[in-house]
């Protein structure tokens, strides 16, 4: 398994729409292994393939928040169905938008149809944190980031901050 670099806003690759996976083979499984390892290393609870620069419809997640009992989840070609009209609100962050957080409303429950790590078709009913997380990750597959739901002003402030961070030179004291 290899830890990959996570792309951050305003990298244009993050705005690509990811492509359907034709078949879950060795290459896709290797990608999922790298993704989950990269996600754990970065202390995230979800990661989409496009965040490491691969435009495939693949998501990994682990919302267990338990170091000893990990619960990795793999979603290939996920489709969201039966979104609840009730919304729930979480303060969201994103590995591709480092150190920025904002409240986002999303349907409080939904179903996800997807292929698992072995390419088997599955349906999962989600609610709470799991529902929010899968919807956040699904957005990545469409090139959407959580900051797109914020006001123009707030969004541009965040992008400005991130652009500055990128150009910042390392400070050394000698
Ligand atoms: Zn994200």
mmCIF file of C-alpha atoms and ligand atoms in Angstrom:
data_model
loop_
_atom_site.group_PDB
_atom_site.id
_atom_site.type_symbol
_atom_site.label_atom_id
_atom_site.label_comp_id
_atom_site.label_asym_id
_atom_site.label_seq_id
_atom_site.Cartn_x
_atom_site.Cartn_y
_atom_site.Cartn_z
ATOM 1 C CA UNK A 1 0.000 0.000 0.000
ATOM 2 C CA UNK A 2 1.180 3.448 -0.854
ATOM 3 C CA UNK A 3 0.307 6.727 0.806
ATOM 4 C CA UNK A 4 -0.651 9.197 -1.911
ATOM 5 C CA UNK A 5 -0.587 12.981 -1.958
ATOM 6 C CA UNK A 6 -4.028 14.539 -1.452
ATOM 7 C CA UNK A 7 -4.917 17.313 -3.891
ATOM 8 C CA UNK A 8 -6.260 20.520 -2.380
ATOM 9 C CA UNK A 9 -8.466 23.348 -3.581
ATOM 10 C CA UNK A 10 -7.969 25.274 -5.906
ATOM 11 C CA UNK A 11 -6.471 22.344 -7.880
ATOM 12 C CA UNK A 12 -8.584 22.039 -11.040
ATOM 13 C CA UNK A 13 -8.407 18.232 -11.086
ATOM 14 C CA UNK A 14 -10.790 18.228 -8.108
ATOM 15 C CA UNK A 15 -13.434 19.763 -10.409
ATOM 16 C CA UNK A 16 -13.412 16.854 -12.869
ATOM 17 C CA UNK A 17 -16.385 14.520 -13.086
ATOM 18 C CA UNK A 18 -15.138 10.998 -12.311
ATOM 19 C CA UNK A 19 -15.762 8.126 -14.716
ATOM 20 C CA UNK A 20 -17.654 4.890 -14.147
ATOM 21 C CA UNK A 21 -15.533 1.867 -13.288
ATOM 22 C CA UNK A 22 -16.095 -0.934 -15.812
ATOM 23 C CA UNK A 23 -14.976 -3.753 -13.594
ATOM 24 C CA UNK A 24 -13.517 -4.131 -10.109
ATOM 25 C CA UNK A 25 -10.166 -5.813 -10.745
ATOM 26 C CA UNK A 26 -6.711 -5.935 -9.167
ATOM 27 C CA UNK A 27 -5.912 -2.392 -10.273
ATOM 28 C CA UNK A 28 -9.064 -0.988 -8.636
ATOM 29 C CA UNK A 29 -8.434 -2.976 -5.440
ATOM 30 C CA UNK A 30 -4.881 -1.655 -5.270
ATOM 31 C CA UNK A 31 -6.277 1.847 -5.704
ATOM 32 C CA UNK A 32 -8.766 1.254 -2.858
ATOM 33 C CA UNK A 33 -5.948 -0.063 -0.620
ATOM 34 C CA UNK A 34 -3.890 3.061 -1.318
ATOM 35 C CA UNK A 35 -6.900 5.306 -0.775
ATOM 36 C CA UNK A 36 -7.844 3.844 2.609
ATOM 37 C CA UNK A 37 -4.224 3.998 3.784
ATOM 38 C CA UNK A 38 -3.930 7.601 2.608
ATOM 39 C CA UNK A 39 -7.217 8.461 4.357
ATOM 40 C CA UNK A 40 -6.155 6.888 7.678
ATOM 41 C CA UNK A 41 -2.792 8.660 7.526
ATOM 42 C CA UNK A 42 -4.535 12.003 7.006
ATOM 43 C CA UNK A 43 -7.057 11.298 9.808
ATOM 44 C CA UNK A 44 -10.012 11.588 7.456
ATOM 45 C CA UNK A 45 -13.225 9.557 7.524
ATOM 46 C CA UNK A 46 -13.779 9.556 3.773
ATOM 47 C CA UNK A 47 -11.829 9.916 0.546
ATOM 48 C CA UNK A 48 -12.763 9.905 -3.139
ATOM 49 C CA UNK A 49 -10.300 8.693 -5.796
ATOM 50 C CA UNK A 50 -10.247 12.103 -7.492
ATOM 51 C CA UNK A 51 -8.709 13.535 -4.298
ATOM 52 C CA UNK A 52 -5.547 11.610 -5.120
ATOM 53 C CA UNK A 53 -5.877 12.547 -8.791
ATOM 54 C CA UNK A 54 -7.648 9.432 -10.127
ATOM 55 C CA UNK A 55 -10.942 10.276 -11.896
ATOM 56 C CA UNK A 56 -12.737 7.004 -11.098
ATOM 57 C CA UNK A 57 -16.036 6.650 -9.253
ATOM 58 C CA UNK A 58 -14.530 5.096 -6.137
ATOM 59 C CA UNK A 59 -14.965 6.164 -2.502
ATOM 60 C CA UNK A 60 -13.513 4.791 0.721
ATOM 61 C CA UNK A 61 -14.832 5.595 4.179
ATOM 62 C CA UNK A 62 -14.414 4.630 7.812
ATOM 63 C CA UNK A 63 -16.587 6.440 10.309
ATOM 64 C CA UNK A 64 -15.838 4.064 13.197
ATOM 65 C CA UNK A 65 -13.433 6.534 14.860
ATOM 66 C CA UNK A 66 -11.879 3.542 16.544
ATOM 67 C CA UNK A 67 -8.163 2.962 16.127
ATOM 68 C CA UNK A 68 -8.313 -0.670 17.216
ATOM 69 C CA UNK A 69 -11.443 -1.757 15.415
ATOM 70 C CA UNK A 70 -11.245 -0.279 11.983
ATOM 71 C CA UNK A 71 -14.267 -0.562 9.715
ATOM 72 C CA UNK A 72 -13.160 0.307 6.165
ATOM 73 C CA UNK A 73 -15.950 0.696 3.602
ATOM 74 C CA UNK A 74 -15.468 0.684 -0.164
ATOM 75 C CA UNK A 75 -17.933 2.054 -2.720
ATOM 76 C CA UNK A 76 -17.479 1.627 -6.477
ATOM 77 C CA UNK A 77 -19.909 3.381 -8.879
ATOM 78 C CA UNK A 78 -22.160 4.486 -6.001
ATOM 79 C CA UNK A 79 -25.642 5.806 -6.759
ATOM 80 C CA UNK A 80 -27.757 7.597 -4.167
ATOM 81 C CA UNK A 81 -31.455 6.776 -3.955
ATOM 82 C CA UNK A 82 -34.453 7.677 -1.801
ATOM 83 C CA UNK A 83 -33.027 10.766 -0.167
ATOM 84 C CA UNK A 84 -35.028 11.834 2.866
ATOM 85 C CA UNK A 85 -36.590 15.297 2.585
ATOM 86 C CA UNK A 86 -35.584 15.958 6.203
ATOM 87 C CA UNK A 87 -32.214 17.599 6.453
ATOM 88 C CA UNK A 88 -29.502 17.175 9.013
ATOM 89 C CA UNK A 89 -26.691 19.620 9.653
ATOM 90 C CA UNK A 90 -23.063 18.862 10.316
ATOM 91 C CA UNK A 91 -19.995 21.030 10.453
ATOM 92 C CA UNK A 92 -18.037 19.595 7.531
ATOM 93 C CA UNK A 93 -14.399 19.656 6.678
ATOM 94 C CA UNK A 94 -12.550 18.051 3.780
ATOM 95 C CA UNK A 95 -9.046 16.682 3.254
ATOM 96 C CA UNK A 96 -8.948 18.731 0.038
ATOM 97 C CA UNK A 97 -9.926 21.943 1.849
ATOM 98 C CA UNK A 98 -7.492 21.780 4.769
ATOM 99 C CA UNK A 99 -8.339 23.412 8.094
ATOM 100 C CA UNK A 100 -11.607 24.927 6.860
ATOM 101 C CA UNK A 101 -14.981 23.998 8.309
ATOM 102 C CA UNK A 102 -18.554 25.053 7.656
ATOM 103 C CA UNK A 103 -22.076 23.909 8.430
ATOM 104 C CA UNK A 104 -23.815 22.121 5.564
ATOM 105 C CA UNK A 105 -27.393 20.770 5.373
ATOM 106 C CA UNK A 106 -27.951 17.471 3.588
ATOM 107 C CA UNK A 107 -30.732 14.868 3.453
ATOM 108 C CA UNK A 108 -30.671 13.060 6.796
ATOM 109 C CA UNK A 109 -30.901 9.575 5.282
ATOM 110 C CA UNK A 110 -30.536 7.880 1.921
ATOM 111 C CA UNK A 111 -29.805 4.563 0.248
ATOM 112 C CA UNK A 112 -26.620 3.849 -1.649
ATOM 113 C CA UNK A 113 -26.365 1.274 -4.410
ATOM 114 C CA UNK A 114 -22.779 0.338 -5.223
ATOM 115 C CA UNK A 115 -20.234 -2.376 -5.933
ATOM 116 C CA UNK A 116 -18.110 -3.450 -2.991
ATOM 117 C CA UNK A 117 -14.371 -4.257 -2.813
ATOM 118 C CA UNK A 118 -15.019 -7.569 -4.577
ATOM 119 C CA UNK A 119 -17.272 -6.090 -7.249
ATOM 120 C CA UNK A 120 -20.480 -7.389 -5.682
ATOM 121 C CA UNK A 121 -23.608 -5.294 -5.932
ATOM 122 C CA UNK A 122 -24.796 -3.965 -2.573
ATOM 123 C CA UNK A 123 -27.441 -1.627 -1.189
ATOM 124 C CA UNK A 124 -26.868 0.215 2.060
ATOM 125 C CA UNK A 125 -29.355 2.266 4.069
ATOM 126 C CA UNK A 126 -27.607 5.189 5.668
ATOM 127 C CA UNK A 127 -28.490 7.865 8.187
ATOM 128 C CA UNK A 128 -26.711 10.288 10.485
ATOM 129 C CA UNK A 129 -22.980 10.745 9.977
ATOM 130 C CA UNK A 130 -22.805 7.902 7.449
ATOM 131 C CA UNK A 131 -25.461 9.542 5.238
ATOM 132 C CA UNK A 132 -23.745 12.933 5.358
ATOM 133 C CA UNK A 133 -20.331 11.444 4.707
ATOM 134 C CA UNK A 134 -21.419 9.394 1.684
ATOM 135 C CA UNK A 135 -23.175 12.439 0.191
ATOM 136 C CA UNK A 136 -20.074 14.592 0.735
ATOM 137 C CA UNK A 137 -17.943 11.954 -1.010
ATOM 138 C CA UNK A 138 -20.467 11.508 -3.849
ATOM 139 C CA UNK A 139 -20.143 15.245 -4.507
ATOM 140 C CA UNK A 140 -16.413 14.747 -5.117
ATOM 141 C CA UNK A 141 -17.301 12.369 -7.976
ATOM 142 C CA UNK A 142 -19.171 15.254 -9.611
ATOM 143 C CA UNK A 143 -16.396 17.765 -8.978
ATOM 144 C CA UNK A 144 -18.310 19.457 -6.159
ATOM 145 C CA UNK A 145 -16.747 20.568 -2.866
ATOM 146 C CA UNK A 146 -18.621 21.430 0.338
ATOM 147 C CA UNK A 147 -17.529 25.053 0.039
ATOM 148 C CA UNK A 148 -19.727 25.281 -3.087
ATOM 149 C CA UNK A 149 -22.745 25.330 -0.743
ATOM 150 C CA UNK A 150 -21.513 28.430 1.075
ATOM 151 C CA UNK A 151 -22.121 32.059 0.204
ATOM 152 C CA UNK A 152 -19.922 33.476 -2.578
ATOM 153 C CA UNK A 153 -18.138 35.683 -0.088
ATOM 154 C CA UNK A 154 -17.359 32.891 2.362
ATOM 155 C CA UNK A 155 -16.239 30.585 -0.426
ATOM 156 C CA UNK A 156 -13.899 33.130 -1.992
ATOM 157 C CA UNK A 157 -12.406 33.912 1.428
ATOM 158 C CA UNK A 158 -11.601 30.234 1.937
ATOM 159 C CA UNK A 159 -10.083 29.843 -1.541
ATOM 160 C CA UNK A 160 -7.977 32.952 -1.001
ATOM 161 C CA UNK A 161 -6.684 31.566 2.276
ATOM 162 C CA UNK A 162 -5.827 28.212 0.703
ATOM 163 C CA UNK A 163 -4.062 29.837 -2.265
ATOM 164 C CA UNK A 164 -1.922 31.847 0.140
ATOM 165 C CA UNK A 165 -1.023 28.731 2.105
ATOM 166 C CA UNK A 166 0.163 27.076 -1.081
ATOM 167 C CA UNK A 167 2.532 29.890 -1.958
ATOM 168 C CA UNK A 168 3.868 30.190 1.556
ATOM 169 C CA UNK A 169 7.588 29.516 1.814
ATOM 170 C CA UNK A 170 8.799 27.340 4.661
ATOM 171 C CA UNK A 171 10.045 29.417 7.550
ATOM 172 C CA UNK A 172 13.355 28.472 9.073
ATOM 173 C CA UNK A 173 15.077 29.955 12.075
ATOM 174 C CA UNK A 174 18.827 29.485 12.109
HETATM 175 ZN ZN1 LIG B 1 -14.063 15.978 0.896
#
